[in-house]
Short mmCIF file of C-alpha atoms in Angstrom, two decimals:
data_model
loop_
_atom_site.label_atom_id
_atom_site.label_comp_id
_atom_site.label_asym_id
_atom_site.label_seq_id
_atom_site.Cartn_x
_atom_site.Cartn_y
_atom_site.Cartn_z
CA ASP I 21 20.89 -11.26 -51.93
CA ALA I 22 23.26 -13.48 -53.84
CA LYS I 23 24.69 -12.24 -57.11
CA THR I 24 23.85 -13.87 -60.41
CA THR I 25 25.79 -14.21 -63.64
CA GLN I 26 24.12 -14.53 -67.03
CA PRO I 27 25.40 -14.45 -70.60
CA PRO I 28 24.71 -11.04 -72.17
CA SER I 29 22.96 -12.42 -75.23
CA MET I 30 21.72 -15.60 -76.88
CA ASP I 31 20.02 -16.56 -80.11
CA CYS I 32 17.45 -19.28 -80.60
CA ALA I 33 15.50 -20.44 -83.63
CA GLU I 34 11.74 -20.06 -83.54
CA GLY I 35 10.03 -23.26 -82.46
CA ARG I 36 13.10 -24.61 -80.70
CA ALA I 37 13.67 -24.75 -76.95
CA ALA I 38 15.50 -21.77 -75.51
CA ASN I 39 17.75 -22.64 -72.58
CA LEU I 40 18.92 -19.67 -70.54
CA PRO I 41 21.62 -20.35 -67.94
CA CYS I 42 22.24 -18.52 -64.69
CA ASN I 43 25.01 -18.93 -62.13
CA HIS I 44 24.31 -18.12 -58.49
CA SER I 45 27.17 -19.83 -56.69
CA THR I 46 26.75 -17.84 -53.44
CA ILE I 47 23.06 -18.59 -53.01
CA SER I 48 21.91 -19.22 -49.44
CA GLY I 49 19.56 -21.92 -48.25
CA ASN I 50 16.65 -19.55 -47.80
CA GLU I 51 17.00 -17.83 -51.17
CA TYR I 52 14.72 -18.48 -54.10
CA VAL I 53 15.61 -18.19 -57.78
CA TYR I 54 13.25 -15.96 -59.74
CA TRP I 55 13.07 -15.31 -63.45
CA TYR I 56 11.58 -12.20 -64.99
CA ARG I 57 11.68 -10.87 -68.51
CA GLN I 58 11.32 -7.45 -70.06
CA ILE I 59 10.03 -7.06 -73.58
CA HIS I 60 11.30 -3.84 -75.13
CA SER I 61 10.88 -1.29 -72.28
CA GLN I 62 7.62 -2.78 -71.05
CA GLY I 63 7.30 -3.54 -67.36
CA PRO I 64 9.20 -6.62 -66.21
CA GLN I 65 7.09 -9.76 -66.31
CA TYR I 66 7.30 -12.54 -63.75
CA ILE I 67 7.99 -15.94 -65.30
CA ILE I 68 8.71 -18.53 -62.63
CA HIS I 69 10.51 -19.15 -59.36
CA GLY I 70 11.92 -22.10 -57.45
CA LEU I 71 13.80 -23.11 -54.33
CA LYS I 72 15.42 -26.46 -55.08
CA ASN I 73 12.99 -28.58 -57.02
CA ASN I 74 12.41 -28.20 -60.71
CA GLU I 75 9.35 -26.15 -61.52
CA THR I 76 7.10 -25.83 -64.54
CA ASN I 77 4.27 -23.50 -65.40
CA GLU I 78 2.47 -22.46 -68.56
CA MET I 79 5.31 -20.17 -69.58
CA ALA I 80 8.48 -22.06 -68.80
CA SER I 81 10.40 -24.67 -66.84
CA LEU I 82 13.07 -23.99 -64.25
CA ILE I 83 15.81 -26.51 -63.64
CA ILE I 84 17.92 -25.92 -60.52
CA THR I 85 21.06 -27.98 -60.00
CA GLU I 86 21.30 -30.16 -56.93
CA ASP I 87 23.90 -27.88 -55.32
CA ARG I 88 21.68 -24.90 -56.22
CA LYS I 89 24.63 -22.99 -57.61
CA SER I 90 23.11 -22.64 -61.05
CA SER I 91 19.81 -22.87 -62.86
CA THR I 92 18.38 -22.96 -66.37
CA LEU I 93 15.21 -21.38 -67.63
CA ILE I 94 13.68 -23.34 -70.48
CA LEU I 95 11.18 -21.89 -72.93
CA PRO I 96 10.04 -25.12 -74.61
CA HIS I 97 8.88 -23.75 -77.98
CA ALA I 98 10.22 -20.26 -78.43
CA THR I 99 8.24 -17.77 -80.51
CA LEU I 100 9.21 -14.36 -81.85
CA ARG I 101 7.25 -12.80 -78.96
CA ASP I 102 9.73 -14.38 -76.54
CA THR I 103 12.44 -11.98 -77.72
CA ALA I 104 13.23 -10.07 -74.53
CA VAL I 105 15.80 -9.48 -71.81
CA TYR I 106 15.61 -12.29 -69.24
CA TYR I 107 16.65 -11.66 -65.67
CA CYS I 108 17.66 -14.27 -63.12
CA ILE I 109 17.25 -12.89 -59.58
CA VAL I 110 17.97 -14.50 -56.24
CA ARG I 111 15.90 -13.35 -53.30
CA VAL I 112 15.19 -14.45 -49.75
CA LYS I 113 11.85 -15.94 -48.81
CA GLY I 114 9.81 -13.51 -46.79
CA GLY I 115 11.60 -10.53 -48.21
CA GLY I 116 8.38 -8.85 -49.16
CA ALA I 117 9.70 -5.39 -48.50
CA ASP I 118 12.86 -5.89 -50.48
CA GLY I 119 13.14 -4.56 -53.97
CA LEU I 120 14.29 -6.82 -56.73
CA THR I 121 17.88 -6.34 -57.83
CA PHE I 122 18.01 -6.50 -61.60
CA GLY I 123 21.27 -7.17 -63.36
CA LYS I 124 21.87 -6.76 -67.06
CA GLY I 125 20.17 -10.06 -67.88
CA THR I 126 20.36 -12.09 -71.07
CA HIS I 127 19.04 -10.58 -74.27
CA LEU I 128 17.34 -13.52 -75.97
CA ILE I 129 16.73 -13.05 -79.67
CA ILE I 130 14.40 -15.50 -81.36
CA GLN I 131 15.26 -15.88 -85.01
CA PRO I 132 12.53 -16.70 -87.58
CA GLU D 20 -6.43 -11.50 -65.13
CA PRO D 21 -5.80 -8.66 -62.65
CA GLU D 22 -3.01 -6.27 -63.55
CA VAL D 23 -1.18 -3.22 -62.30
CA THR D 24 -2.10 -0.05 -64.17
CA GLN D 25 -0.21 3.22 -64.39
CA THR D 26 -1.08 6.71 -65.55
CA PRO D 27 -0.07 8.65 -67.49
CA SER D 28 1.81 6.53 -69.98
CA HIS D 29 4.00 9.51 -70.88
CA GLN D 30 4.62 12.69 -68.91
CA VAL D 31 6.62 15.64 -70.13
CA THR D 32 7.60 18.27 -67.60
CA GLN D 33 10.02 21.14 -67.24
CA MET D 34 12.97 21.03 -64.90
CA GLY D 35 12.01 22.16 -61.41
CA GLN D 36 8.36 21.20 -61.73
CA GLU D 37 6.60 18.70 -59.51
CA VAL D 38 5.19 15.53 -61.01
CA ILE D 39 2.95 12.84 -59.63
CA LEU D 40 2.96 9.39 -61.16
CA ARG D 41 -0.02 7.22 -60.42
CA CYS D 42 -0.46 3.49 -60.04
CA VAL D 43 -3.34 1.17 -59.24
CA PRO D 44 -1.89 -2.03 -57.76
CA ILE D 45 -3.65 -5.39 -57.90
CA SER D 46 -6.53 -5.16 -55.46
CA ASN D 47 -5.65 -7.81 -52.85
CA HIS D 48 -1.93 -7.08 -52.85
CA LEU D 49 -0.32 -5.65 -49.76
CA TYR D 50 3.17 -4.58 -50.88
CA PHE D 51 3.76 -1.82 -53.41
CA TYR D 52 6.95 -0.76 -55.13
CA TRP D 53 8.40 1.85 -57.45
CA TYR D 54 11.29 1.18 -59.79
CA ARG D 55 12.90 3.29 -62.48
CA GLN D 56 14.83 2.52 -65.63
CA ILE D 57 16.94 5.16 -67.28
CA LEU D 58 17.14 4.59 -71.04
CA GLY D 59 19.55 1.79 -71.82
CA GLN D 60 20.26 1.02 -68.17
CA LYS D 61 19.15 -1.52 -65.57
CA VAL D 62 15.85 -1.50 -63.73
CA GLU D 63 16.53 0.06 -60.32
CA PHE D 64 14.54 -0.29 -57.12
CA LEU D 65 13.38 2.97 -55.54
CA VAL D 66 11.04 2.17 -52.65
CA SER D 67 8.68 -0.38 -51.14
CA PHE D 68 5.53 0.46 -49.19
CA TYR D 69 3.49 -1.62 -46.78
CA ASN D 70 0.80 -0.85 -44.26
CA ASN D 71 0.81 2.84 -45.20
CA GLU D 72 4.48 3.40 -44.65
CA ILE D 73 7.78 3.02 -46.44
CA SER D 74 9.36 -0.38 -45.80
CA GLU D 75 12.61 -0.07 -47.71
CA LYS D 76 14.17 2.55 -49.92
CA SER D 77 17.27 2.76 -52.05
CA GLU D 78 19.90 5.47 -52.15
CA ILE D 79 18.17 6.89 -55.21
CA PHE D 80 15.03 7.64 -53.19
CA ASP D 81 16.14 10.93 -51.67
CA ASP D 82 14.17 13.81 -50.21
CA GLN D 83 12.83 14.91 -53.56
CA PHE D 84 10.81 11.68 -53.81
CA SER D 85 7.75 10.74 -51.80
CA VAL D 86 5.12 8.03 -52.00
CA GLU D 87 1.56 7.93 -50.84
CA ARG D 88 -1.48 5.71 -50.87
CA PRO D 89 -4.14 8.42 -50.80
CA ASP D 90 -7.09 6.02 -50.94
CA GLY D 91 -7.75 2.30 -51.06
CA SER D 92 -6.68 1.84 -54.63
CA ASN D 93 -4.10 4.39 -55.79
CA PHE D 94 -0.39 4.45 -55.06
CA THR D 95 1.54 7.54 -56.12
CA LEU D 96 5.14 8.63 -56.59
CA LYS D 97 5.81 12.34 -56.31
CA ILE D 98 8.97 14.03 -57.51
CA ARG D 99 9.08 17.49 -55.96
CA SER D 100 11.48 19.36 -58.21
CA THR D 101 12.38 17.39 -61.29
CA LYS D 102 15.87 17.31 -62.72
CA LEU D 103 17.00 16.34 -66.19
CA GLU D 104 18.44 13.11 -64.78
CA ASP D 105 14.99 12.06 -63.53
CA SER D 106 14.04 11.31 -67.12
CA ALA D 107 13.32 7.58 -67.11
CA MET D 108 10.65 4.92 -67.22
CA TYR D 109 9.01 4.53 -63.84
CA PHE D 110 7.45 1.18 -63.03
CA CYS D 111 5.04 0.43 -60.24
CA ALA D 112 4.74 -3.11 -58.91
CA SER D 113 2.75 -4.96 -56.28
CA SER D 114 2.94 -8.30 -54.51
CA LEU D 115 0.66 -10.34 -52.35
CA GLY D 116 2.55 -10.38 -49.06
CA GLN D 117 5.67 -11.06 -47.10
CA ASP D 118 5.80 -14.57 -45.76
CA GLY D 119 5.92 -16.49 -48.99
CA PRO D 120 8.06 -16.18 -52.08
CA TYR D 121 5.53 -13.83 -53.58
CA GLU D 122 6.26 -12.58 -57.03
CA GLN D 123 6.01 -8.93 -57.95
CA TYR D 124 3.71 -7.85 -60.76
CA PHE D 125 4.72 -4.79 -62.72
CA GLY D 126 2.72 -2.14 -64.49
CA PRO D 127 3.43 -0.94 -68.02
CA GLY D 128 5.35 2.09 -66.81
CA THR D 129 5.25 5.87 -67.13
CA ARG D 130 7.82 7.49 -69.36
CA LEU D 131 8.92 10.71 -67.68
CA THR D 132 10.70 13.25 -69.84
CA VAL D 133 12.20 16.28 -68.10
CA THR D 134 13.15 19.15 -70.41
#
């Protein structure tokens, strides 16, 4: 699986959009970008994934650049409960048996 | 909404003892996983399980670890002879299948403390 690079920490004001970047310059054509988050030692929580098109669900939006070398997770209206470590993970399609490789992620702190 | 459950939430054991951590994956999921997270460190993959056998395992998953699906609902991780360094949060996860980009759903974890 391709490696990802994320900033170690970010701050965002409550109610504002939080934009979390991720670089994955060695991503392959059959690899998806996944985002998970972990709130204070709870189990990681799936947020969203995408291949090349932008995606949106009830939690977040995922913007993937045209060359697929980077992506941005957007939390449109951040709340204090969104304070967590956010992980960007690249993984092949069909890799059901493969474990996820978690990096250090980005510690997002939502400020009141 | 269906979720992965784990028991116990906290297990304290003495070094050298055997422990069994239990998980109930989401009912229609086919792939099951164990991960661990030592305090302050990254979440690490241990093992994946499909069709009643291990699919993949990491270097961490040595002979002291084993997994089992003893019935149609439970998925267990056994540590035969615990060491101090096994103290960690252990997370179970499950996913729907293989062919699609299926996301993994994680349980709340079991905190294992080895004294």
